[in-house]
Short mmCIF file of C-alpha atoms in Angstrom, two decimals:
data_model
loop_
_atom_site.label_atom_id
_atom_site.label_comp_id
_atom_site.label_asym_id
_atom_site.label_seq_id
_atom_site.Cartn_x
_atom_site.Cartn_y
_atom_site.Cartn_z
CA GLY A 1 0.07 -0.02 0.06
CA ILE A 2 0.88 3.70 0.08
CA GLU A 3 3.01 4.79 3.04
CA GLU A 4 1.39 7.64 4.87
CA ASN A 5 3.18 9.92 7.22
CA ASN A 6 0.77 10.51 10.17
CA SER A 7 2.77 13.57 11.26
CA LEU A 8 1.25 15.48 8.48
CA GLU A 9 -2.03 17.14 9.90
CA TYR A 10 -4.82 17.50 7.34
CA SER A 11 -8.62 17.50 7.34
CA VAL A 12 -11.01 17.74 4.48
CA PHE A 13 -14.69 18.76 5.01
CA PRO A 14 -17.53 18.45 4.42
CA ASN A 15 -17.68 14.93 2.84
CA PRO A 16 -19.80 14.29 1.03
CA PHE A 17 -19.76 17.89 -0.45
CA THR A 18 -21.97 19.73 -2.84
CA SER A 19 -20.29 22.80 -4.54
CA GLU A 20 -17.11 23.34 -2.57
CA PHE A 21 -15.01 21.64 0.21
CA THR A 22 -12.49 23.06 2.59
CA VAL A 23 -8.97 21.67 3.09
CA PHE A 24 -7.17 22.43 6.51
CA SER A 25 -3.41 21.89 6.37
CA ALA A 26 -0.93 22.47 9.23
CA GLN A 27 1.99 22.36 6.58
CA LEU A 28 2.25 25.09 3.84
CA PRO A 29 2.39 25.29 0.85
CA VAL A 30 0.58 22.20 -0.31
CA THR A 31 -0.41 21.24 -3.72
CA ALA A 32 -3.97 19.93 -3.98
CA GLU A 33 -4.87 17.81 -6.94
CA LEU A 34 -8.47 16.50 -7.42
CA PHE A 35 -8.80 13.42 -9.63
CA ASN A 36 -12.10 11.85 -11.13
CA VAL A 37 -12.67 8.21 -11.14
CA LEU A 38 -10.94 7.92 -14.55
CA GLY A 39 -7.79 9.39 -13.06
CA GLU A 40 -8.16 12.68 -14.97
CA LEU A 41 -6.87 15.72 -13.06
CA VAL A 42 -9.83 17.92 -12.64
CA VAL A 43 -8.67 20.74 -10.13
CA THR A 44 -5.28 21.66 -9.05
CA GLN A 45 -4.47 24.48 -6.67
CA VAL A 46 -1.44 25.43 -4.38
CA LEU A 47 -2.70 26.08 -0.91
CA SER A 48 -0.96 28.84 0.65
CA GLU A 49 -3.33 29.40 3.67
CA THR A 50 -4.29 26.90 6.62
CA ASN A 51 -7.89 26.79 5.44
CA ILE A 52 -8.62 26.90 1.74
CA LYS A 53 -12.00 26.33 0.00
CA LEU A 54 -11.77 24.55 -3.35
CA GLU A 55 -14.67 25.44 -5.73
CA THR A 56 -16.09 22.55 -7.63
CA GLY A 57 -19.31 23.66 -8.85
CA ASN A 58 -18.36 22.61 -12.52
CA LEU A 59 -17.86 18.90 -11.49
CA LYS A 60 -20.39 16.18 -11.87
CA PRO A 61 -21.64 14.37 -8.78
CA GLY A 62 -19.50 11.22 -8.08
CA VAL A 63 -16.46 10.04 -6.32
CA TYR A 64 -13.07 11.89 -6.47
CA LEU A 65 -9.72 11.45 -5.05
CA LEU A 66 -7.93 14.29 -3.52
CA ARG A 67 -4.26 14.12 -3.24
CA LEU A 68 -2.25 16.55 -1.14
CA ASN A 69 1.46 16.93 -1.69
CA TYR A 70 3.68 18.63 0.82
CA ASN A 71 7.46 18.46 -0.19
CA GLY A 72 6.87 15.22 -1.97
CA GLU A 73 5.00 13.51 0.84
CA PHE A 74 1.30 12.57 -0.22
CA ARG A 75 -1.93 12.12 1.47
CA ASN A 76 -4.96 10.76 -0.25
CA PHE A 77 -8.69 11.49 0.53
CA ARG A 78 -11.67 9.85 -1.09
CA LEU A 79 -14.42 12.50 -1.48
CA GLU A 80 -17.87 12.30 -2.95
CA LYS A 81 -19.74 15.08 -4.58
CA ILE A 82 -23.59 14.97 -4.20
#
């Protein structure tokens, strides 16, 4: 499986979400990448603040994978848009 460093503090809410979700990160900057079920990158944003809202109003409902990258250390979150 994928090694996860539990010292990295993140939270993503709400989940499921409708038009946007918030990423909390104790480490900055973090690159957030949102992939659809086909593995296509649909949103990418560099997070430079502790709490950042990612707008997803143009995305279809379904399951997405959020990958957070801090200095080459990754955390993955499964999110659902309703």
